Coordinates of N, CA and C in Angstrom, one line a residue:
Chain A
S1 N 181.1 186.6 133.0 CA 181.5 187.7 133.8 C 181.4 189.0 133.1
Y2 N 181.3 190.1 133.8 CA 181.2 191.5 133.2 C 182.5 191.9 132.6
V3 N 182.4 192.4 131.4 CA 183.6 192.8 130.7 C 183.6 194.3 130.4
L4 N 184.8 195.0 130.7 CA 184.9 196.4 130.4 C 186.0 196.5 129.3
T5 N 185.6 197.3 128.3 CA 186.5 197.4 127.1 C 187.0 198.9 127.0
Q6 N 188.3 199.0 127.0 CA 189.0 200.3 126.8 C 189.8 200.3 125.5
P7 N 190.0 201.4 124.8 CA 190.9 201.5 123.7 C 192.3 201.4 124.2
P8 N 193.2 200.7 123.5 CA 194.6 200.5 124.0 C 195.3 201.8 124.2
S9 N 195.1 202.8 123.3 CA 195.8 204.0 123.4 C 194.9 205.2 122.9
V10 N 195.3 206.3 123.4 CA 194.6 207.6 123.0 C 195.8 208.6 122.9
S11 N 195.8 209.4 121.8 CA 196.8 210.4 121.7 C 196.1 211.8 121.6
V12 N 196.8 212.8 122.2 CA 196.2 214.1 122.2 C 197.3 215.2 122.3
A13 N 197.1 216.3 121.7 CA 198.1 217.4 121.8 C 197.9 218.1 123.1
P14 N 199.0 218.7 123.6 CA 198.9 219.5 124.8 C 197.9 220.6 124.7
G15 N 197.1 220.8 125.7 CA 196.1 221.9 125.7 C 194.8 221.4 125.2
Q16 N 194.7 220.3 124.6 CA 193.5 219.7 124.0 C 192.8 218.9 125.1
T17 N 191.6 218.4 124.7 CA 190.9 217.5 125.6 C 191.0 216.0 125.2
A18 N 191.4 215.2 126.2 CA 191.5 213.8 126.0 C 190.2 213.1 126.5
R19 N 189.7 212.2 125.8 CA 188.5 211.4 126.2 C 188.9 210.0 126.1
I20 N 188.8 209.3 127.2 CA 189.1 207.9 127.3 C 187.8 207.1 127.6
T21 N 187.4 206.2 126.8 CA 186.1 205.5 127.0 C 186.3 204.1 127.7
C22 N 185.2 203.7 128.3 CA 185.1 202.4 128.9 C 183.8 201.8 128.6
G23 N 183.8 200.8 127.8 CA 182.5 200.2 127.3 C 182.1 199.0 128.1
G24 N 180.9 198.9 128.4 CA 180.3 197.7 129.0 C 178.8 197.6 128.8
N25 N 178.3 196.4 128.9 CA 176.9 196.2 128.7 C 176.1 197.0 129.8
N26 N 175.3 198.0 129.4 CA 174.5 198.8 130.3 C 175.4 199.4 131.4
I27 N 176.6 199.8 131.1 CA 177.5 200.3 132.1 C 176.9 201.5 132.9
G28 N 175.9 202.2 132.2 CA 175.3 203.3 132.9 C 174.6 202.9 134.2
A29 N 174.3 201.6 134.4 CA 173.6 201.2 135.6 C 174.6 200.9 136.7
Y30 N 175.9 201.0 136.4 CA 177.0 200.8 137.3 C 177.6 202.1 137.7
S31 N 178.3 202.1 138.9 CA 179.2 203.3 139.2 C 180.6 203.0 138.7
V32 N 181.2 203.9 138.0 CA 182.5 203.7 137.4 C 183.5 204.5 138.1
H33 N 184.7 203.9 138.3 CA 185.8 204.6 139.0 C 187.0 204.5 138.0
W34 N 187.8 205.5 138.1 CA 189.0 205.6 137.2 C 190.3 205.8 138.0
Y35 N 191.3 205.2 137.5 CA 192.6 205.2 138.1 C 193.7 205.7 137.1
Q36 N 194.6 206.4 137.5 CA 195.7 206.9 136.7 C 197.0 206.1 137.2
Q37 N 197.8 205.6 136.3 CA 199.0 204.9 136.7 C 200.1 205.5 135.8
K38 N 201.0 206.3 136.4 CA 202.2 206.7 135.7 C 203.3 205.7 135.7
P39 N 204.2 205.7 134.7 CA 205.2 204.7 134.6 C 206.0 204.5 135.9
G40 N 206.1 203.3 136.4 CA 206.8 203.0 137.6 C 206.2 203.3 138.9
Q41 N 204.9 203.8 138.8 CA 204.2 204.2 140.0 C 203.0 203.3 140.2
A42 N 202.4 203.4 141.4 CA 201.2 202.7 141.8 C 200.0 203.4 141.2
P43 N 198.9 202.8 140.9 CA 197.7 203.4 140.5 C 197.2 204.5 141.5
M44 N 196.5 205.4 141.0 CA 195.9 206.5 141.9 C 194.5 206.8 141.4
L45 N 193.6 206.8 142.4 CA 192.2 207.1 142.0 C 192.1 208.6 141.6
V46 N 191.4 208.8 140.4 CA 191.2 210.1 139.9 C 189.7 210.5 139.8
I47 N 188.8 209.5 139.7 CA 187.4 209.7 139.6 C 186.7 208.5 140.3
Y48 N 185.7 208.8 141.1 CA 184.9 207.7 141.7 C 183.4 208.1 141.5
Y49 N 182.6 207.1 141.7 CA 181.1 207.4 141.5 C 180.8 208.1 140.2
D50 N 181.4 207.7 139.1 CA 181.2 208.2 137.8 C 181.9 209.5 137.5
G51 N 181.7 210.5 138.4 CA 182.2 211.8 138.1 C 182.7 212.6 139.3
D52 N 182.9 212.0 140.5 CA 183.4 212.7 141.7 C 184.9 212.6 141.7
R53 N 185.5 213.7 142.1 CA 187.0 213.8 142.2 C 187.5 213.7 143.6
P54 N 188.4 212.8 143.9 CA 189.0 212.9 145.3 C 189.7 214.2 145.5
S55 N 190.0 214.5 146.8 CA 190.7 215.8 147.0 C 192.1 215.7 146.4
G56 N 192.5 216.8 145.8 CA 193.8 216.9 145.2 C 193.8 216.6 143.8
I57 N 192.7 216.1 143.2 CA 192.7 215.8 141.8 C 192.2 217.1 141.1
P58 N 192.9 217.6 140.1 CA 192.5 218.8 139.4 C 191.1 218.7 138.8
E59 N 190.5 219.9 138.7 CA 189.2 220.0 138.1 C 189.2 219.7 136.6
R60 N 190.4 219.6 136.0 CA 190.5 219.2 134.6 C 190.1 217.8 134.3
F61 N 190.0 217.0 135.4 CA 189.6 215.6 135.3 C 188.1 215.5 135.6
S62 N 187.3 214.9 134.7 CA 185.9 214.7 134.9 C 185.4 213.4 134.3
G63 N 184.3 212.9 134.8 CA 183.8 211.6 134.3 C 182.3 211.7 134.0
S64 N 181.9 210.9 133.1 CA 180.5 210.7 132.8 C 180.2 209.3 132.5
N65 N 178.9 208.9 132.6 CA 178.5 207.5 132.4 C 177.1 207.4 131.9
S66 N 176.8 206.8 130.8 CA 175.5 206.6 130.3 C 175.4 205.5 129.3
G67 N 174.3 204.8 129.3 CA 174.2 203.8 128.3 C 175.2 202.7 128.4
N68 N 176.0 202.5 127.3 CA 177.0 201.4 127.3 C 178.4 202.0 127.4
T69 N 178.5 203.3 127.7 CA 179.9 203.9 127.7 C 180.1 204.9 128.8
A70 N 181.2 204.7 129.5 CA 181.6 205.7 130.5 C 182.8 206.4 129.9
T71 N 183.0 207.7 130.3 CA 184.1 208.4 129.7 C 184.8 209.2 130.7
L72 N 186.1 209.2 130.7 CA 187.0 210.0 131.5 C 187.5 211.1 130.5
A73 N 187.3 212.4 130.9 CA 187.7 213.5 130.1 C 188.8 214.3 130.9
I74 N 189.8 214.6 130.2 CA 190.9 215.4 130.8 C 191.0 216.6 129.9
N75 N 190.7 217.8 130.5 CA 190.7 219.1 129.8 C 192.1 219.6 129.9
R76 N 192.5 220.4 128.9 CA 193.8 221.1 128.9 C 194.9 220.2 129.3
V77 N 195.0 219.1 128.5 CA 196.0 218.1 128.8 C 197.4 218.6 128.9
E78 N 198.1 218.1 129.8 CA 199.5 218.5 130.1 C 200.4 217.2 129.9
A79 N 201.7 217.5 129.7 CA 202.6 216.4 129.5 C 202.6 215.4 130.7
G80 N 202.4 216.0 131.9 CA 202.3 215.2 133.1 C 201.1 214.3 133.2
D81 N 200.2 214.4 132.3 CA 199.0 213.5 132.3 C 199.3 212.2 131.6
E82 N 200.4 212.1 130.9 CA 200.8 210.8 130.2 C 200.8 209.7 131.3
A83 N 200.0 208.7 131.0 CA 199.8 207.6 132.0 C 198.9 206.5 131.4
D84 N 198.8 205.4 132.1 CA 197.8 204.4 131.8 C 196.6 204.8 132.7
Y85 N 195.4 204.6 132.1 CA 194.2 204.9 132.8 C 193.3 203.7 132.8
Y86 N 192.8 203.3 133.9 CA 192.0 202.1 134.1 C 190.6 202.5 134.6
C87 N 189.5 201.9 134.0 CA 188.2 202.0 134.6 C 187.9 200.8 135.5
Q88 N 187.0 200.9 136.4 CA 186.7 199.8 137.3 C 185.2 200.0 137.7
V89 N 184.5 198.8 137.8 CA 183.2 198.8 138.4 C 183.1 197.6 139.4
W90 N 182.1 197.6 140.2 CA 181.8 196.5 141.1 C 180.8 195.6 140.5
D91 N 181.1 194.4 140.2 CA 180.2 193.4 139.6 C 179.4 192.8 140.8
T92 N 178.2 193.3 141.0 CA 177.4 192.9 142.1 C 176.9 191.5 142.0
S93 N 176.8 190.9 140.7 CA 176.4 189.6 140.6 C 177.4 188.6 141.0
R94 N 178.7 189.0 141.0 CA 179.8 188.1 141.4 C 180.5 188.6 142.6
D95 N 180.0 189.8 143.1 CA 180.6 190.4 144.3 C 182.1 190.6 144.2
C96 N 182.5 191.2 143.1 CA 184.0 191.4 142.9 C 184.2 192.6 141.9
P97 N 185.3 193.2 142.0 CA 185.6 194.3 141.1 C 186.0 193.8 139.7
V98 N 185.8 194.6 138.7 CA 186.2 194.4 137.4 C 187.0 195.6 136.9
F99 N 188.2 195.4 136.3 CA 188.9 196.4 135.7 C 188.9 196.4 134.2
G100 N 188.9 197.5 133.6 CA 189.1 197.5 132.1 C 190.6 197.2 131.8
G101 N 190.9 197.0 130.6 CA 192.2 196.6 130.2 C 193.3 197.7 130.2
G102 N 192.8 199.0 130.4 CA 193.7 200.1 130.5 C 193.9 200.8 129.1
T103 N 194.1 202.1 129.2 CA 194.3 202.9 128.0 C 195.6 203.8 128.3
K104 N 196.5 203.7 127.3 CA 197.7 204.5 127.5 C 197.5 205.9 126.8
L105 N 197.6 206.9 127.6 CA 197.4 208.3 127.1 C 198.7 208.8 126.7
A106 N 198.9 209.2 125.4 CA 200.1 209.8 124.9 C 199.8 211.3 124.6
V107 N 200.7 212.1 125.2 CA 200.6 213.6 124.9 C 201.6 213.9 123.8
L108 N 201.2 214.3 122.7 CA 202.0 214.5 121.5 C 203.0 215.7 121.7
Chain B
E1 N 196.3 211.4 156.6 CA 196.3 210.8 155.3 C 196.8 209.4 155.5
V2 N 196.1 208.4 154.9 CA 196.4 207.0 155.0 C 197.6 206.7 154.1
Q3 N 198.5 206.0 154.6 CA 199.7 205.5 153.7 C 199.8 204.0 153.9
L4 N 200.1 203.4 152.8 CA 200.3 201.9 152.8 C 201.7 201.5 152.3
V5 N 202.3 200.6 152.9 CA 203.6 200.2 152.5 C 203.7 198.6 152.5
E6 N 203.9 198.1 151.3 CA 203.9 196.6 151.2 C 205.4 196.1 151.4
S7 N 205.5 194.9 151.8 CA 206.8 194.2 151.9 C 206.6 192.7 151.7
G8 N 207.7 192.0 151.5 CA 207.6 190.6 151.5 C 207.8 190.0 150.1
G9 N 207.8 190.8 149.1 CA 208.0 190.3 147.7 C 209.4 189.7 147.6
D10 N 209.5 188.6 146.7 CA 210.8 188.0 146.6 C 210.7 187.1 145.4
L11 N 211.8 186.4 145.0 CA 211.9 185.4 144.0 C 211.7 184.1 144.7
V12 N 210.8 183.3 144.2 CA 210.4 182.0 144.8 C 210.2 181.0 143.7
Q13 N 210.5 179.8 144.0 CA 210.3 178.7 143.0 C 208.9 178.3 142.9
P14 N 208.5 177.8 141.7 CA 207.1 177.3 141.6 C 206.8 176.2 142.7
G15 N 205.6 176.3 143.2 CA 205.2 175.5 144.3 C 205.5 176.0 145.7
G16 N 206.3 177.1 145.7 CA 206.7 177.7 147.0 C 205.7 178.6 147.6
S17 N 206.0 179.1 148.7 CA 205.1 180.0 149.5 C 205.8 181.3 149.8
L18 N 204.9 182.3 150.0 CA 205.4 183.7 150.3 C 204.3 184.4 151.1
R19 N 204.7 185.2 152.1 CA 203.7 186.0 152.8 C 204.0 187.5 152.6
L20 N 203.0 188.2 152.0 CA 203.2 189.6 151.8 C 202.5 190.3 153.0
S21 N 203.1 191.5 153.3 CA 202.5 192.3 154.4 C 202.3 193.7 153.8
C22 N 201.3 194.4 154.5 CA 201.0 195.8 154.1 C 200.8 196.5 155.4
A23 N 201.7 197.5 155.7 CA 201.6 198.3 156.9 C 200.8 199.6 156.6
V24 N 199.8 199.8 157.4 CA 198.9 200.9 157.2 C 199.1 202.0 158.3
S25 N 199.4 203.2 157.9 CA 199.7 204.3 158.8 C 198.7 205.4 158.5
G26 N 198.6 206.4 159.5 CA 197.7 207.5 159.3 C 196.3 207.1 159.4
V27 N 196.0 206.0 160.1 CA 194.6 205.4 160.1 C 193.7 206.3 160.9
T28 N 192.4 206.2 160.5 CA 191.3 206.8 161.3 C 190.9 205.7 162.4
S29 N 190.0 206.1 163.2 CA 189.6 205.2 164.3 C 188.8 204.0 163.7
T30 N 188.3 204.2 162.5 CA 187.4 203.1 161.9 C 188.2 202.4 160.9
P31 N 188.3 201.0 161.1 CA 189.0 200.2 160.0 C 188.2 200.2 158.7
H32 N 188.8 199.9 157.6 CA 188.1 199.8 156.3 C 188.3 198.4 155.8
W33 N 187.5 198.1 154.8 CA 187.8 197.0 153.9 C 189.2 197.2 153.4
M34 N 189.9 196.1 153.1 CA 191.3 196.2 152.4 C 191.3 195.2 151.3
T35 N 192.2 195.5 150.3 CA 192.2 194.7 149.1 C 193.6 194.5 148.6
W36 N 193.9 193.4 147.9 CA 195.1 193.2 147.2 C 194.8 193.2 145.7
V37 N 195.6 193.9 144.9 CA 195.5 193.9 143.4 C 196.9 193.6 142.9
R38 N 196.9 192.9 141.8 CA 198.2 192.6 141.2 C 198.3 193.0 139.8
Q39 N 199.6 193.1 139.3 CA 199.8 193.6 138.0 C 201.0 192.8 137.4
A40 N 200.7 191.9 136.5 CA 201.8 191.1 135.9 C 202.6 192.1 135.0
P41 N 203.9 191.7 134.7 CA 204.8 192.6 134.0 C 204.1 193.0 132.6
G42 N 204.0 194.3 132.4 CA 203.5 194.8 131.2 C 202.0 194.6 131.0
K43 N 201.3 194.2 132.0 CA 199.8 193.9 131.9 C 199.0 194.9 132.7
G44 N 197.7 194.6 132.7 CA 196.8 195.5 133.4 C 196.6 195.0 134.9
L45 N 195.6 195.6 135.5 CA 195.3 195.4 136.9 C 194.4 194.2 137.1
E46 N 194.7 193.4 138.1 CA 193.8 192.2 138.4 C 193.6 192.2 139.9
W47 N 192.3 192.3 140.3 CA 192.0 192.2 141.7 C 192.3 190.8 142.2
V48 N 192.8 190.6 143.4 CA 193.2 189.3 143.9 C 192.2 188.9 145.1
A49 N 192.1 189.8 146.1 CA 191.3 189.4 147.3 C 191.0 190.7 148.1
N50 N 189.9 190.6 148.9 CA 189.6 191.6 149.8 C 189.1 191.1 151.1
I51 N 189.1 191.9 152.2 CA 188.7 191.5 153.5 C 188.0 192.6 154.2
K52 N 186.9 192.2 154.9 CA 186.1 193.1 155.6 C 186.8 193.8 156.8
E53 N 186.2 194.9 157.3 CA 186.9 195.6 158.3 C 187.3 194.7 159.5
D54 N 186.4 193.8 159.9 CA 186.7 193.0 161.1 C 187.3 191.6 160.7
G55 N 187.5 191.4 159.5 CA 188.1 190.1 159.0 C 187.0 189.0 158.9
S56 N 185.8 189.3 159.1 CA 184.7 188.3 159.1 C 184.3 187.8 157.7
E57 N 184.7 188.6 156.7 CA 184.4 188.2 155.3 C 185.6 188.4 154.4
T58 N 185.9 187.4 153.6 CA 187.0 187.5 152.6 C 186.4 187.0 151.2
N59 N 187.0 187.6 150.2 CA 186.7 187.2 148.8 C 187.9 187.1 148.0
Y60 N 187.9 186.2 147.0 CA 189.1 185.9 146.2 C 188.7 185.8 144.7
V61 N 189.6 186.1 143.9 CA 189.5 185.8 142.4 C 189.6 184.3 142.3
D62 N 188.9 183.7 141.3 CA 189.0 182.3 141.1 C 190.4 181.8 141.0
A63 N 191.3 182.5 140.3 CA 192.6 182.0 140.0 C 193.5 181.7 141.3
V64 N 193.1 182.3 142.4 CA 193.9 182.1 143.6 C 193.1 181.4 144.8
K65 N 191.9 181.1 144.5 CA 191.1 180.4 145.6 C 191.7 179.1 146.0
G66 N 191.8 178.9 147.2 CA 192.4 177.6 147.8 C 194.0 177.7 147.9
R67 N 194.6 178.7 147.3 CA 196.0 178.9 147.4 C 196.4 180.1 148.2
F68 N 195.7 181.2 148.1 CA 196.0 182.4 148.8 C 195.0 182.6 149.9
T69 N 195.5 183.3 151.0 CA 194.7 183.6 152.1 C 195.0 185.1 152.5
I70 N 193.9 185.9 152.5 CA 194.1 187.3 153.0 C 193.7 187.3 154.5
S71 N 194.4 188.1 155.2 CA 194.1 188.3 156.7 C 194.5 189.6 157.1
R72 N 194.2 190.0 158.3 CA 194.5 191.3 158.8 C 194.7 191.3 160.3
D73 N 195.4 192.2 160.9 CA 195.6 192.4 162.3 C 195.4 193.9 162.6
N74 N 194.2 194.2 163.0 CA 193.8 195.6 163.2 C 194.6 196.2 164.3
A75 N 195.0 195.4 165.3 CA 195.8 195.9 166.4 C 197.2 196.4 165.9
K76 N 197.7 195.8 164.9 CA 199.0 196.1 164.3 C 198.8 196.9 163.0
N77 N 197.6 197.3 162.7 CA 197.4 198.1 161.4 C 198.0 197.4 160.2
S78 N 197.8 196.1 160.1 CA 198.5 195.4 159.1 C 197.6 194.5 158.3
L79 N 197.9 194.3 157.0 CA 197.2 193.4 156.1 C 198.2 192.4 155.6
Y80 N 197.7 191.2 155.4 CA 198.6 190.1 154.9 C 198.0 189.4 153.7
L81 N 198.9 188.8 152.9 CA 198.5 187.8 151.9 C 199.4 186.6 151.9
Q82 N 198.9 185.5 152.4 CA 199.7 184.3 152.4 C 199.5 183.6 151.1
M83 N 200.6 183.4 150.4 CA 200.5 182.8 149.0 C 201.2 181.4 149.0
N84 N 200.4 180.4 148.8 CA 201.0 179.0 148.7 C 200.8 178.5 147.3
S85 N 201.5 177.4 147.1 CA 201.5 176.7 145.7 C 201.6 177.7 144.6
L86 N 202.6 178.5 144.7 CA 202.8 179.6 143.7 C 203.1 179.1 142.4
R87 N 202.6 179.8 141.4 CA 202.8 179.4 140.0 C 203.5 180.5 139.2
V88 N 204.0 180.2 138.1 CA 204.7 181.2 137.3 C 203.8 182.3 137.0
E89 N 202.6 182.0 136.7 CA 201.6 183.1 136.4 C 201.2 184.0 137.5
D90 N 201.7 183.7 138.7 CA 201.4 184.6 139.9 C 202.5 185.7 139.9
T91 N 203.5 185.7 139.0 CA 204.5 186.7 139.0 C 203.8 188.0 138.7
A92 N 204.0 189.0 139.6 CA 203.4 190.3 139.4 C 203.9 191.2 140.5
I93 N 203.6 192.5 140.3 CA 203.6 193.5 141.4 C 202.3 193.4 142.2
Y94 N 202.4 193.2 143.5 CA 201.2 193.1 144.3 C 201.0 194.4 145.1
Y95 N 199.9 195.0 144.9 CA 199.5 196.3 145.6 C 198.5 196.0 146.7
C96 N 198.6 196.6 147.8 CA 197.5 196.7 148.8 C 196.9 198.0 148.6
A97 N 195.6 198.1 148.9 CA 194.8 199.3 148.8 C 193.7 199.3 149.8
R98 N 193.4 200.5 150.2 CA 192.2 200.6 151.1 C 191.0 200.5 150.1
D99 N 190.1 199.6 150.6 CA 188.9 199.3 149.8 C 187.7 200.1 150.3
V100 N 187.4 201.2 149.6 CA 186.3 202.0 150.1 C 185.0 201.4 149.7
A101 N 184.3 200.9 150.7 CA 183.0 200.2 150.4 C 181.9 201.1 150.9
L102 N 181.0 201.5 150.0 CA 179.9 202.3 150.3 C 178.7 201.8 149.5
A103 N 177.6 201.6 150.2 CA 176.3 201.2 149.6 C 176.6 200.0 148.6
G104 N 177.4 199.1 149.0 CA 177.6 197.9 148.2 C 178.6 198.0 147.1
L105 N 179.1 199.3 146.9 CA 180.1 199.5 145.9 C 181.5 199.6 146.5
H106 N 182.5 199.3 145.7 CA 183.9 199.3 146.2 C 184.8 200.0 145.2
W107 N 185.6 200.9 145.7 CA 186.7 201.4 144.9 C 187.9 201.5 145.8
F108 N 189.1 201.8 145.2 CA 190.3 201.6 145.9 C 191.2 202.9 146.0
D109 N 191.4 203.3 147.2 CA 192.1 204.6 147.5 C 192.4 204.7 148.9
P110 N 193.7 204.9 149.3 CA 194.9 205.0 148.4 C 195.5 203.6 148.1
W111 N 196.6 203.5 147.4 CA 197.3 202.3 147.1 C 198.7 202.4 147.6
G112 N 199.3 201.3 148.0 CA 200.7 201.2 148.3 C 201.6 201.3 147.1
Q113 N 202.9 201.3 147.3 CA 203.8 201.4 146.1 C 204.0 200.0 145.5
G114 N 203.6 198.9 146.1 CA 203.7 197.6 145.5 C 204.9 196.8 145.9
T115 N 204.8 195.5 145.8 CA 206.0 194.7 146.1 C 206.0 193.6 145.0
L116 N 207.2 193.3 144.5 CA 207.3 192.4 143.4 C 207.5 190.9 143.8
V117 N 206.6 190.1 143.3 CA 206.7 188.6 143.5 C 207.1 188.0 142.1
T118 N 208.2 187.3 142.2 CA 208.7 186.6 140.9 C 208.7 185.1 141.2
V119 N 207.9 184.4 140.4 CA 207.9 182.9 140.6 C 208.6 182.3 139.4
S120 N 209.7 181.7 139.7 CA 210.6 181.2 138.6 C 211.5 180.1 139.2
S121 N 211.9 179.2 138.3 CA 212.8 178.1 138.7 C 214.3 178.5 138.3

């Protein structure tokens, strides 16, 4: 089955750019979606189709995808961005979604 | 704006059954695929099942096949998950979400707040 690999944690200072990676075999051929989950809350979609933002998601959030790595970038990080972030693709060979293991973003 | 509210989570013994519900409000005239995703305590997200707009197609993760059944009642704007032969490893928060299916791709937006299922003796 298709496997997505995320770093367990990423730390960044306020105002800096956080980059969270999602690795997978030829992931560039897939569409990647990203979810933010704050403590005690449900996940929320922040990026779909590699780099599109749902309405209401700040422009500080962006996504890219190429080769074997997809990346979620958060510019001008704020304390309120502390959360777990999950990447997700649709595995067409098995007709089911696959989630990455999640990355905890810590704002120092 | 679509809103989802899950209910039905409870403490149940291994081997028992439970039925989760998800009430959908703020719907458009067109139904969507719907999905259930679960999250074990302190763990990541695991997709459980999804169902097509008209209920004609359902899919399940291998771990629940033959034990869980997803269904929907579009007249009541409701989604269900019937869970039988529950195991300790089914303990999790269960989220329902709208399954946005476009060109063969699926992503999930929005999500409900979740309902906790605890399987323990």
